[in-house]
C-alpha positions as YAML, in Angstrom:
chain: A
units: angstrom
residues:
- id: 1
  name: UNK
  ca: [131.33, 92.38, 92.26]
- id: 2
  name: UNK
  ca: [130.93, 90.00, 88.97]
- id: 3
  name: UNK
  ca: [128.90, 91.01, 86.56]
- id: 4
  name: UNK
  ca: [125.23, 91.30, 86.80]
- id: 5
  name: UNK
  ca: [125.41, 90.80, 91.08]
- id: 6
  name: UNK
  ca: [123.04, 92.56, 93.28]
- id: 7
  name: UNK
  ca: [122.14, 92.84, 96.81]
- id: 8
  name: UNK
  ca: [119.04, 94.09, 98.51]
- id: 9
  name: UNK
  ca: [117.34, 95.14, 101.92]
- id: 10
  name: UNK
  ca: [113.81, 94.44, 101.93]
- id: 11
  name: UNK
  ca: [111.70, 94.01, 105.51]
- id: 12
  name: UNK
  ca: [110.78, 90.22, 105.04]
- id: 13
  name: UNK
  ca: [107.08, 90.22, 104.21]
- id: 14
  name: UNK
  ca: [105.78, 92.31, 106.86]
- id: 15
  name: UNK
  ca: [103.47, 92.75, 104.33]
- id: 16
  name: UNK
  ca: [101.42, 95.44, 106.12]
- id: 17
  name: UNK
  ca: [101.75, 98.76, 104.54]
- id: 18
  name: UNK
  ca: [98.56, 99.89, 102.12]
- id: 19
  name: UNK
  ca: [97.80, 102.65, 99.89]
- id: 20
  name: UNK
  ca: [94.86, 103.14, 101.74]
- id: 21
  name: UNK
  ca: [97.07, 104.52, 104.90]
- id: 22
  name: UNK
  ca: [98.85, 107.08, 102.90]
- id: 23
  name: UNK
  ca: [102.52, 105.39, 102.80]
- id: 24
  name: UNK
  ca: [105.89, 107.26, 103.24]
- id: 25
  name: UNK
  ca: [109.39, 105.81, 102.53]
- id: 26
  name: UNK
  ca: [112.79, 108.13, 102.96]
- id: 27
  name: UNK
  ca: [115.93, 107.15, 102.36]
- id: 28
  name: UNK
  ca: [119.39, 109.76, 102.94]
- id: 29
  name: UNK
  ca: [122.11, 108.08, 100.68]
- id: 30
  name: UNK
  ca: [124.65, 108.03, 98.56]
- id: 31
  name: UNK
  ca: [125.23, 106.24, 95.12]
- id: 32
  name: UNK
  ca: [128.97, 104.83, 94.95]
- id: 33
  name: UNK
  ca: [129.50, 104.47, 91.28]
- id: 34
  name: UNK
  ca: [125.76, 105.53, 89.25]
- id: 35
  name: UNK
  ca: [127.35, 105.14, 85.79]
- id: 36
  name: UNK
  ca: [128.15, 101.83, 86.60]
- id: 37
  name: UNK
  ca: [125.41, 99.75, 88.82]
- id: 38
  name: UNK
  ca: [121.19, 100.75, 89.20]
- id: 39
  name: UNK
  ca: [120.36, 102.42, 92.79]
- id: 40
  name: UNK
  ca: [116.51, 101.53, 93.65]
- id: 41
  name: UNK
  ca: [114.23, 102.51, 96.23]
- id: 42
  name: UNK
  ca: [111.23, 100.49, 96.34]
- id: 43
  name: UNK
  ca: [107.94, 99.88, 97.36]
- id: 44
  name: UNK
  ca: [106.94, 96.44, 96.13]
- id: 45
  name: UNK
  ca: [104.42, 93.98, 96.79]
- id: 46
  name: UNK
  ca: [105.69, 91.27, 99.03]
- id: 47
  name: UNK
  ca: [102.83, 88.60, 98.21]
- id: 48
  name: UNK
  ca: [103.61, 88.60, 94.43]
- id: 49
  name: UNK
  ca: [106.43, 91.28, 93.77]
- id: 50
  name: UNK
  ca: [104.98, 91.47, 90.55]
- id: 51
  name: UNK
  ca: [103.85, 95.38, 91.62]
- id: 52
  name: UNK
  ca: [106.11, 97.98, 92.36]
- id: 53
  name: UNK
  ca: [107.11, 101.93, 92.70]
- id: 54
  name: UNK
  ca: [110.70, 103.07, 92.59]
- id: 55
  name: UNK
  ca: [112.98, 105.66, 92.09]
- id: 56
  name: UNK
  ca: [115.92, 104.19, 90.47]
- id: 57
  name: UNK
  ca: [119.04, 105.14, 88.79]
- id: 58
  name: UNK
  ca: [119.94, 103.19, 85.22]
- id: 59
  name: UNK
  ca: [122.70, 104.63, 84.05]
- id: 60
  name: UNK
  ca: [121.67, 107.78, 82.23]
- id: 61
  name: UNK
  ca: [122.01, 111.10, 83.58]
- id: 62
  name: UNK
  ca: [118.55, 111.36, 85.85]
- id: 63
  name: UNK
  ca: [116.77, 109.96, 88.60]
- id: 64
  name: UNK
  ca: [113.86, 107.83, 86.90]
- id: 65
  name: UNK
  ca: [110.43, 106.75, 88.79]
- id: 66
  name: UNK
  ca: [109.00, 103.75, 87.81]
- id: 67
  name: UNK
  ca: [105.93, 101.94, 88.48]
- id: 68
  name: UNK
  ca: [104.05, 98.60, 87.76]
- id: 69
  name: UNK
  ca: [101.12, 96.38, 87.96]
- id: 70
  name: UNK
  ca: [100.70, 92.84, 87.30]
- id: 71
  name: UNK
  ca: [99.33, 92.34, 83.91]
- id: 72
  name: UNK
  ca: [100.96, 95.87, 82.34]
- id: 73
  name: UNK
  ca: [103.83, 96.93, 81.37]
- id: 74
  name: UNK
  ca: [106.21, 99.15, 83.43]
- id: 75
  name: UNK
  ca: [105.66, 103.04, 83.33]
- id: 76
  name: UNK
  ca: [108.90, 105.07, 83.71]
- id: 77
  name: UNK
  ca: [109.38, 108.74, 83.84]
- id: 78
  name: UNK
  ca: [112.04, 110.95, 83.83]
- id: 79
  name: UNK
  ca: [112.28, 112.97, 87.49]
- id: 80
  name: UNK
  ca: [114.36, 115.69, 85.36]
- id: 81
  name: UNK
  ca: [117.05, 115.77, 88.65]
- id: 82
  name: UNK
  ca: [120.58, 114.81, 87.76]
- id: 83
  name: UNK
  ca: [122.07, 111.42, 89.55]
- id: 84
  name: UNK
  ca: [125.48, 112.43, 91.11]
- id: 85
  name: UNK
  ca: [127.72, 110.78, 94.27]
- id: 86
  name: UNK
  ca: [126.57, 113.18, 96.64]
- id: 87
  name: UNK
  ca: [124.27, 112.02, 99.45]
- id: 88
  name: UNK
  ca: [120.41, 112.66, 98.67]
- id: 89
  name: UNK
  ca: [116.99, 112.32, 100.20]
- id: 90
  name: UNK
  ca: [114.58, 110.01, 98.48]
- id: 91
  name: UNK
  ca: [111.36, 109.95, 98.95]
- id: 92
  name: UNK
  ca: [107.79, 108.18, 97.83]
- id: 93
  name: UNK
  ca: [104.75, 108.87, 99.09]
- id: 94
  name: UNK
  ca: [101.72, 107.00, 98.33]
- id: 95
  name: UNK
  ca: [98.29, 108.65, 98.67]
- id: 96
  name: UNK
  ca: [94.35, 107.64, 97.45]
- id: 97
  name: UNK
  ca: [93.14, 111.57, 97.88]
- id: 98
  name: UNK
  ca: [91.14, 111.77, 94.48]
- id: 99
  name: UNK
  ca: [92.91, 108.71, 92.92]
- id: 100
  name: UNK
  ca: [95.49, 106.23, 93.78]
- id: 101
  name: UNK
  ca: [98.86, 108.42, 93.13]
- id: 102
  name: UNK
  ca: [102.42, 108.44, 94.10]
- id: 103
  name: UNK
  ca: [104.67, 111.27, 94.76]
- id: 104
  name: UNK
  ca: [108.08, 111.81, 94.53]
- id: 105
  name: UNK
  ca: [111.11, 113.69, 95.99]
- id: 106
  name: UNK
  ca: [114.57, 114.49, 95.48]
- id: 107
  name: UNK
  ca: [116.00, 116.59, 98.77]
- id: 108
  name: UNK
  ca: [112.61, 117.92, 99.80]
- id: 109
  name: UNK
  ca: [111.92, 118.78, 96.23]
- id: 110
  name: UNK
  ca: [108.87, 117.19, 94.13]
- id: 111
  name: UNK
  ca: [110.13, 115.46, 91.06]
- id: 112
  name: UNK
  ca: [108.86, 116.47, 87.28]
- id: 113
  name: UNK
  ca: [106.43, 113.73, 86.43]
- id: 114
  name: UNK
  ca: [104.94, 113.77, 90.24]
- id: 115
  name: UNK
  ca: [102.54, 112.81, 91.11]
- id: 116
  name: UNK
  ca: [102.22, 109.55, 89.25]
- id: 117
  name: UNK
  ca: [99.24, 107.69, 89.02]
- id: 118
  name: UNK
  ca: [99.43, 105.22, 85.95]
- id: 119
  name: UNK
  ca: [99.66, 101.43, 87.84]
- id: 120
  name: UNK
  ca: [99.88, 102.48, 91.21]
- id: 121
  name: UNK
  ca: [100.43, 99.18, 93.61]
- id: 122
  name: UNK
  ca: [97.93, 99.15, 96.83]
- id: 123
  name: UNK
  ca: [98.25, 96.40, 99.29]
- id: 124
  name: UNK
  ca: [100.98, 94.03, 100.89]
- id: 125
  name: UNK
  ca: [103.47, 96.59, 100.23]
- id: 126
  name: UNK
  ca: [107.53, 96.24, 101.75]
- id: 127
  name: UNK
  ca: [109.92, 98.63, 101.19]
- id: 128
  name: UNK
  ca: [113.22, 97.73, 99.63]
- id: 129
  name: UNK
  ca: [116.67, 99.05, 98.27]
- id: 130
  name: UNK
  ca: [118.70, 97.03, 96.10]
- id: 131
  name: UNK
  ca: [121.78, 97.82, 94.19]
- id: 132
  name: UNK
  ca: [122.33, 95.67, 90.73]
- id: 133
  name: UNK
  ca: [125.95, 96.05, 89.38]
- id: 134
  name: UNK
  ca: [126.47, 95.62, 85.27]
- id: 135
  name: UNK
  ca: [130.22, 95.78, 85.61]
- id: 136
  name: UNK
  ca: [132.65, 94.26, 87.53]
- id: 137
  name: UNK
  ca: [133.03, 95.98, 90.36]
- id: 138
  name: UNK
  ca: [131.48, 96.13, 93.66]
- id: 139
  name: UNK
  ca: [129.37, 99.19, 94.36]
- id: 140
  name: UNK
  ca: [128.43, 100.75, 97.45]
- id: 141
  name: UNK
  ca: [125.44, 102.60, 98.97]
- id: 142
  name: UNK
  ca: [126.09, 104.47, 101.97]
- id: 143
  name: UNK
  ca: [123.08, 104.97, 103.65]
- id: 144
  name: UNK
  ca: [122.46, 107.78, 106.90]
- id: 145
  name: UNK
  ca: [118.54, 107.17, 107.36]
- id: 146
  name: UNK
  ca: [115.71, 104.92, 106.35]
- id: 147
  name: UNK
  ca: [111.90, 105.58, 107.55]
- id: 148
  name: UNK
  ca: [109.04, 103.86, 106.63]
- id: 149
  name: UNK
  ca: [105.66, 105.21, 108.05]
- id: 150
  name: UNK
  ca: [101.76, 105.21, 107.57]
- id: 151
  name: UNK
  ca: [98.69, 106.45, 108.66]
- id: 152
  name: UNK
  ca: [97.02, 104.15, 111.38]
...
């Protein structure tokens, strides 16, 4: 744990998950120090990684959902539901019903702000957690469950 360090689980370019196949990633887990280190859960382009979708911790009180697109700046939102050290169930879905849109949930609850659709990433999509400390001290995230799943 020196300053700045992070560590991530991504799927290794598999590259294979679309928008177009209505895209689901859960994660059950639990933030060891939130005031202290950034908890993501991503989608993110694998070709580039230059496009991505996350809910992410970053020090302030909420959950925050994020999302960007080569070219443009990063959109983040406020999910309005506290960060604590409990375990929780994240989720994003990704759907193109109407428009290309993202939704997200915090214990089987939709967020405020959901669903998203400003710079929505499509194709060539991984999922990823990551964990980036900004103190010195090593942070943990205890994880129960991970699915990834789409529409065939």
């Amino acid at each position: 744990g020196d300053d700045n360090d992070f560590w991530y689980i991504h799927w290794g370019n598999i590259l294979s998950l679309s928008l177009a196949n209505h895209i689901a990633v859960e994660i059950k887990a639990k933030a060891g120090d939130p005031d202290n280190a950034y908890y993501y859960l991503y989608l993110i382009e694998g070709a580039t990684g230059n496009n991505w979708i996350t809910l992410r911790t970053d020090g302030t009180a909420n959950w925050k959902l994020v999302s960007r697109k080569a070219g443009s700046t990063s959109s983040t939102l406020d999910t309005g539901i506290a960060v604590t050290t409990d375990y929780v169930i994240l989720r994003i879905e990704l759907h193109t019903h109407g428009s290309d849109h993202a939704h997200f949930y915090i214990d089987n609850v939709e967020t405020a702000n959901s669903p998203h659709s400003t710079d929505i990433p499509a194709s060539y999509l991984e999922p990823r957690l990551q964990v980036y400390n900004y103190e010195a001290q090593v942070n943990t995230f205890d994880i129960d469950y991970i699915t990834v799943k789409q529409d065939r």
